Short mmCIF file of C-alpha atoms in Angstrom, two decimals:
data_model
loop_
_atom_site.label_atom_id
_atom_site.label_comp_id
_atom_site.label_asym_id
_atom_site.label_seq_id
_atom_site.Cartn_x
_atom_site.Cartn_y
_atom_site.Cartn_z
CA MET A 23 -15.11 37.57 -99.60
CA SER A 24 -15.88 40.89 -100.90
CA ASP A 25 -16.55 43.85 -98.83
CA ARG A 26 -19.75 43.54 -98.64
CA SER A 27 -19.75 39.95 -96.79
CA ASN A 28 -16.65 42.03 -94.52
CA THR A 29 -19.39 45.16 -94.07
CA SER A 30 -22.74 42.96 -92.40
CA ALA A 31 -20.97 41.03 -90.38
CA THR A 32 -21.06 41.55 -86.86
CA THR A 33 -18.59 39.72 -84.19
CA PRO A 34 -19.77 38.68 -80.74
CA GLU A 35 -18.55 41.76 -78.57
CA GLN A 36 -20.89 43.71 -80.73
CA GLN A 37 -23.81 41.26 -80.71
CA ASP A 38 -22.99 41.00 -76.91
CA ALA A 39 -22.89 45.01 -75.98
CA PRO A 40 -24.91 46.12 -73.67
CA ARG A 41 -27.91 48.25 -73.92
CA SER A 42 -27.97 51.45 -72.22
CA PRO A 43 -31.30 51.43 -69.54
CA PHE A 44 -32.73 54.80 -70.80
CA ALA A 45 -34.93 53.27 -72.53
CA GLY A 46 -37.01 50.99 -70.97
CA CYS A 47 -37.00 53.68 -67.54
CA LEU A 48 -37.62 56.55 -70.19
CA ILE A 49 -41.17 53.84 -71.24
CA LEU A 50 -42.42 53.02 -67.30
CA ILE A 51 -42.05 57.18 -67.07
CA VAL A 52 -44.45 57.21 -69.56
CA ILE A 53 -46.63 55.22 -67.85
CA ALA A 54 -46.68 56.45 -64.55
CA VAL A 55 -46.85 59.82 -65.75
CA VAL A 56 -50.21 58.97 -67.69
CA ILE A 57 -51.40 56.41 -64.98
CA SER A 58 -50.81 59.58 -62.59
CA VAL A 59 -53.11 61.41 -64.50
CA LEU A 60 -55.83 59.55 -65.07
CA ILE A 61 -56.17 59.00 -61.03
CA ALA A 62 -56.38 62.14 -60.56
CA SER A 63 -59.12 63.28 -63.27
CA ALA A 64 -61.15 60.13 -61.63
CA GLY A 65 -60.61 61.95 -58.53
CA TYR A 66 -61.12 65.22 -59.87
CA SER A 67 -64.52 64.33 -61.71
CA LEU A 68 -65.69 62.05 -58.40
CA LYS A 69 -64.99 64.71 -56.51
CA LYS A 70 -66.55 67.96 -58.23
CA GLN A 71 -69.64 65.44 -58.03
CA THR A 72 -70.10 64.62 -54.67
CA GLU A 73 -69.52 68.21 -54.04
CA ALA A 74 -72.44 69.18 -56.86
CA TYR A 75 -74.57 67.15 -54.85
CA ARG A 76 -74.29 69.13 -51.47
CA ASP A 77 -76.13 72.71 -53.39
CA PHE A 78 -78.83 70.13 -53.97
CA THR A 79 -79.83 67.23 -52.38
CA ASP A 80 -80.68 66.71 -48.58
CA THR A 81 -79.45 64.59 -45.70
CA ILE A 82 -82.84 63.62 -44.19
CA ALA A 83 -84.45 61.44 -47.42
CA LYS A 84 -88.50 62.51 -47.55
CA PRO A 85 -90.09 60.12 -49.93
CA ALA A 86 -92.77 60.67 -51.80
CA PRO A 87 -96.59 60.16 -50.05
CA ILE A 88 -97.75 56.67 -50.71
CA GLU A 89 -101.11 56.54 -51.28
CA ASP A 90 -103.41 54.55 -48.61
CA THR A 91 -105.38 52.08 -50.02
CA GLU A 92 -107.41 50.84 -47.13
CA GLY A 93 -110.77 51.01 -47.17
CA LYS A 94 -109.97 52.51 -50.55
CA GLU A 95 -111.25 48.33 -51.97
CA ALA A 96 -114.67 49.62 -54.21
CA GLU A 97 -112.29 52.55 -56.24
CA ILE A 98 -109.26 49.16 -56.95
CA ASN A 99 -111.90 46.97 -57.76
CA SER A 100 -113.01 50.15 -59.55
CA LEU A 101 -109.45 49.96 -61.39
CA ILE A 102 -109.15 46.63 -62.16
CA GLN A 103 -112.61 45.83 -63.70
CA ARG A 104 -112.09 48.79 -65.73
CA LEU A 105 -108.87 47.19 -66.98
CA ARG A 106 -109.43 43.82 -67.51
CA HIS A 107 -112.79 45.76 -69.70
CA PHE A 108 -109.90 47.26 -72.01
CA ASP A 109 -107.91 44.07 -71.91
CA GLY A 110 -111.19 42.62 -73.00
CA GLU A 111 -111.99 45.29 -75.82
CA MET A 112 -108.17 45.03 -76.95
CA ALA A 113 -108.01 40.80 -77.19
CA ASN A 114 -111.73 40.90 -79.78
CA GLN A 115 -109.58 43.82 -81.38
CA ARG A 116 -112.11 46.60 -81.39
CA ALA A 117 -111.23 49.48 -79.98
CA ALA A 118 -110.82 50.68 -76.99
CA GLN A 119 -110.23 53.74 -74.19
CA ILE A 120 -109.49 53.40 -70.49
CA THR A 121 -108.47 56.89 -68.91
CA PHE A 122 -106.72 57.42 -64.84
CA THR A 123 -107.02 60.22 -62.83
CA THR A 124 -104.04 61.26 -60.68
CA ASN A 125 -106.14 59.06 -57.67
CA ASP A 126 -106.11 55.90 -59.99
CA LEU A 127 -102.52 56.00 -61.52
CA ASN A 128 -101.31 56.69 -57.17
CA LEU A 129 -103.34 53.78 -56.34
CA ALA A 130 -102.54 51.37 -58.70
CA PHE A 131 -98.64 52.23 -58.16
CA ALA A 132 -99.58 51.86 -54.47
CA HIS A 133 -101.97 48.32 -54.98
CA PHE A 134 -100.14 46.83 -58.24
CA GLU A 135 -97.06 44.57 -57.91
CA VAL A 136 -95.51 45.40 -60.99
CA PHE A 137 -95.36 49.88 -59.67
CA LYS A 138 -93.25 48.81 -55.95
CA GLY A 139 -90.16 49.97 -57.00
CA PHE A 140 -91.87 53.18 -57.08
CA ARG A 141 -94.05 53.30 -53.50
CA GLY A 142 -91.84 56.27 -51.73
CA GLN A 143 -90.10 58.22 -55.46
CA LEU A 144 -93.19 59.18 -57.70
CA TYR A 145 -96.26 60.72 -56.45
CA PHE A 146 -99.17 62.44 -59.14
CA LYS A 147 -100.38 65.91 -57.61
CA LYS A 148 -101.75 66.76 -61.78
CA ILE A 149 -102.88 66.10 -65.05
CA THR A 150 -102.88 68.97 -67.40
CA PRO A 151 -103.12 68.63 -71.74
CA LYS A 152 -99.31 68.64 -71.71
CA SER A 153 -97.92 67.01 -68.78
CA ILE A 154 -97.91 65.22 -65.64
CA GLU A 155 -96.86 66.95 -61.79
CA GLY A 156 -96.23 65.76 -58.53
CA ILE A 157 -93.30 64.71 -56.24
CA ILE A 158 -90.18 63.54 -56.87
CA HIS A 159 -87.74 61.17 -53.97
CA TYR A 160 -84.31 59.87 -55.42
CA PRO A 161 -81.72 58.88 -53.44
CA PHE A 162 -77.94 59.01 -54.61
CA ARG A 163 -75.56 56.81 -54.11
CA SER A 164 -74.30 57.94 -50.43
CA THR A 165 -70.37 58.54 -50.34
CA GLU A 166 -70.39 56.61 -46.95
CA ASP A 167 -69.87 53.43 -49.60
CA LEU A 168 -66.93 54.98 -51.07
CA PRO A 169 -64.26 53.29 -49.26
CA GLU A 170 -61.88 55.03 -46.57
CA PHE A 171 -58.83 55.45 -49.17
CA VAL A 172 -60.39 57.45 -51.87
CA ARG A 173 -62.69 59.71 -49.43
CA GLY A 174 -59.08 60.32 -46.79
CA PRO A 175 -57.27 62.16 -49.60
CA LEU A 176 -60.03 63.75 -52.03
CA GLY A 177 -61.11 65.35 -48.39
CA ILE A 178 -65.16 63.71 -49.72
CA GLU A 179 -67.72 64.57 -46.34
CA VAL A 180 -69.65 61.42 -45.66
CA ARG A 181 -73.13 62.20 -46.37
CA GLU A 182 -76.39 60.76 -47.85
CA ASN A 183 -77.55 62.93 -51.56
CA ASN A 184 -81.27 62.34 -51.27
CA LEU A 185 -83.05 64.31 -54.07
CA ASN A 186 -86.65 65.52 -52.14
CA GLY A 187 -88.37 67.71 -54.71
CA GLN A 188 -91.26 68.51 -57.16
CA PHE A 189 -91.37 67.57 -61.19
CA ILE A 190 -92.51 67.95 -64.35
CA ALA A 191 -93.22 64.94 -66.34
CA SER A 192 -93.94 63.51 -70.56
CA PRO A 193 -95.24 60.27 -70.03
CA LEU A 194 -94.46 58.37 -73.45
CA LEU A 195 -94.95 54.89 -74.72
CA THR A 196 -92.80 53.15 -77.68
CA ASP A 197 -92.50 49.36 -78.12
CA GLY A 198 -94.53 48.08 -75.34
CA LYS A 199 -92.17 50.73 -73.06
CA LEU A 200 -93.88 52.91 -70.41
CA ILE A 201 -91.38 55.74 -69.82
CA LEU A 202 -92.05 58.98 -67.89
CA ASN A 203 -89.53 61.51 -69.25
CA MET A 204 -88.43 64.44 -66.62
CA ASP A 205 -88.88 67.62 -68.36
CA SER A 206 -87.47 69.29 -65.58
CA MET A 207 -86.75 68.77 -61.81
CA THR A 208 -87.11 71.14 -58.96
CA PRO A 209 -85.70 69.93 -55.69
CA SER A 210 -86.28 71.50 -52.18
CA LYS A 211 -82.98 73.20 -52.23
CA GLY A 212 -80.43 74.69 -55.51
CA THR A 213 -80.06 73.97 -58.87
CA ILE A 214 -79.90 70.67 -60.64
CA PRO A 215 -76.91 70.85 -62.84
CA ASN A 216 -78.32 70.06 -66.45
CA GLU A 217 -75.38 66.91 -67.98
CA LEU A 218 -76.81 65.55 -64.46
CA LEU A 219 -80.45 66.77 -65.49
CA GLN A 220 -79.99 64.81 -68.11
CA GLN A 221 -78.95 61.68 -66.54
CA ILE A 222 -81.59 60.70 -64.62
CA SER A 223 -84.30 61.97 -66.56
CA ARG A 224 -86.23 59.06 -67.94
CA PHE A 225 -87.73 56.29 -65.52
CA LEU A 226 -88.60 53.43 -67.30
CA ILE A 227 -91.79 52.41 -65.93
CA SER A 228 -92.43 49.30 -67.21
CA GLY A 229 -89.20 48.44 -66.06
CA GLN A 230 -89.66 45.39 -64.49
CA LEU A 231 -91.37 43.69 -66.58
CA GLU A 232 -88.85 44.45 -68.52
CA GLN A 233 -86.91 42.90 -65.68
CA GLU A 234 -88.90 39.24 -65.76
CA LEU A 235 -88.02 39.20 -69.50
CA GLU A 236 -84.79 39.60 -69.53
CA GLU A 237 -84.34 36.92 -66.27
CA THR A 238 -87.05 34.24 -68.43
CA GLN A 239 -86.48 34.59 -71.32
CA LYS A 240 -90.32 34.57 -72.00
CA GLU A 241 -92.87 37.46 -72.26
CA PRO A 242 -94.77 38.80 -69.14
CA GLU A 243 -98.52 39.37 -70.38
CA LEU A 244 -98.71 42.71 -68.94
CA LEU A 245 -95.80 43.33 -70.78
CA SER A 246 -97.65 41.78 -74.01
CA LYS A 247 -100.88 44.00 -73.73
CA LEU A 248 -97.98 47.21 -73.26
CA ARG A 249 -97.46 46.56 -76.88
CA LYS A 250 -100.85 46.62 -78.56
CA ILE A 251 -102.40 49.79 -77.07
CA THR A 252 -101.21 52.28 -79.98
CA SER A 253 -102.03 55.83 -78.55
CA LEU A 254 -101.07 57.50 -75.22
CA THR A 255 -102.45 61.67 -74.11
CA LEU A 256 -102.81 63.81 -71.98
CA GLY A 257 -106.14 65.94 -70.84
CA ASP A 258 -107.71 68.04 -67.39
CA ASN A 259 -106.39 65.61 -64.99
CA GLN A 260 -106.41 62.64 -67.27
CA LEU A 261 -104.40 60.33 -69.68
CA ILE A 262 -105.81 58.18 -71.41
CA LEU A 263 -104.24 55.01 -73.07
CA GLY A 264 -105.75 53.77 -76.63
CA TYR A 265 -106.01 51.45 -78.02
CA SER A 266 -107.09 50.62 -82.62
CA SER A 267 -106.53 47.29 -84.58
CA ASP A 268 -106.66 49.89 -87.51
CA ILE A 269 -102.99 51.57 -86.32
CA GLU A 270 -99.62 50.48 -85.62
CA PRO A 271 -98.66 50.32 -81.95
CA PRO A 272 -95.67 53.28 -81.43
CA THR A 273 -92.14 52.07 -82.02
CA VAL A 274 -88.90 53.56 -81.71
CA LYS A 275 -88.79 52.62 -85.72
CA LEU A 276 -91.69 54.14 -86.53
CA GLU A 277 -91.25 57.65 -84.86
CA ALA A 278 -86.96 57.25 -87.63
CA ASP A 279 -89.36 56.96 -90.35
CA GLU A 280 -91.28 59.59 -89.94
CA MET A 281 -89.07 61.66 -89.20
CA ALA A 282 -86.25 60.79 -92.10
CA THR A 283 -89.82 60.59 -93.93
CA LYS A 284 -90.45 64.45 -92.72
CA ALA A 285 -87.24 65.55 -93.86
CA LYS A 286 -87.58 64.01 -97.38
CA HIS A 287 -90.34 65.85 -97.33
CA LEU A 288 -88.52 69.15 -96.28
CA VAL A 289 -85.18 68.48 -98.73
CA ALA A 290 -87.83 68.02 -102.14
CA LEU A 291 -89.66 71.13 -101.18
CA GLY A 292 -87.09 73.23 -101.24
CA ALA A 293 -85.16 72.13 -103.67
CA VAL A 294 -88.77 72.66 -105.12
CA ILE A 295 -88.93 75.84 -104.25
CA LEU A 296 -85.40 77.00 -105.81
CA ILE A 297 -85.64 75.34 -108.71
CA LEU A 298 -88.88 77.41 -108.98
CA SER A 299 -86.71 80.98 -107.99
CA MET A 300 -84.46 80.58 -110.62
CA ILE A 301 -86.32 80.11 -113.13
CA LEU A 302 -88.09 83.50 -111.65
CA LEU A 303 -84.84 85.12 -111.98
CA PHE A 304 -83.69 83.54 -114.90
CA ILE A 305 -87.04 84.89 -117.78
CA LEU A 306 -86.64 88.38 -115.21
CA LEU A 307 -83.27 88.78 -116.17
CA TYR A 308 -83.99 88.06 -120.25
CA ARG A 309 -86.75 89.81 -119.56
CA ARG A 310 -84.85 93.04 -119.57
CA LYS A 311 -81.95 91.30 -121.42
CA LYS A 312 -84.71 92.22 -124.49
CA ARG A 313 -86.15 95.71 -122.99
CA PRO A 314 -85.70 98.14 -126.10
CA GLN A 315 -83.72 100.46 -124.71
CA LYS A 316 -84.68 104.75 -124.93
CA LEU A 317 -83.37 106.79 -126.67
CA TYR A 318 -81.55 109.91 -125.64
CA ALA A 319 -81.36 113.37 -127.04
CA SER A 320 -77.34 114.28 -127.52
#
């Protein structure tokens, strides 16, 4: 046999040689270290979050007022009639508007079941041309819901966490969704961290309709009507919904397209300005080069 064959051959003793356990142990150690770091990081984040809640939440819940509907049948009927008239105008594709005051909004939240999830959570006090102001109650998850084996080692206090305070918000209507964007929330004590404010700043007022759509796969009648509305504006103590058959209802895609179009226009304008500036600079340099130079006596 050749030398090459002798070189590649292995004996049974070499094949059955025991492998070092060090490599396997090292892998297990690395995995254990990684898991320990992840658990420690999660625990640190959880403790930091629960401690942050103490700075701006109360242990006692203070629900926002709920409008008393007793003895206000006439006002509720007036609101219902206005809604029906607005709905009829949309059905006949005629331009129409409906105006709500803070009293109308509070009565609507107290009377209509579609808004029952926000009773005691939002109460409207003032509408300006820029925003809506009111009272908010937002209950965060209680630390009592955490298992004892988590709370104990981390030293997490058992407490309720209730955000009670004031809010300033901007309403938004898009894709048939009625959204209340919180511009600011002022708790009864302390300040809400910005990162947490961003997490809870969007209230989907039409959320129950969206949930019903997901559960039944059938669009609720009220949701289909919301998707027809073409405008939402604010005035002095007025929230105004408008409809026009000549205008497309606002959508996220439409807003994105408008922003993209504006961006393209700005880029095009910048390019034109740059080209004109270069042409002007070239003309000035050319004229300066062609200008006859004065002779000076020596």
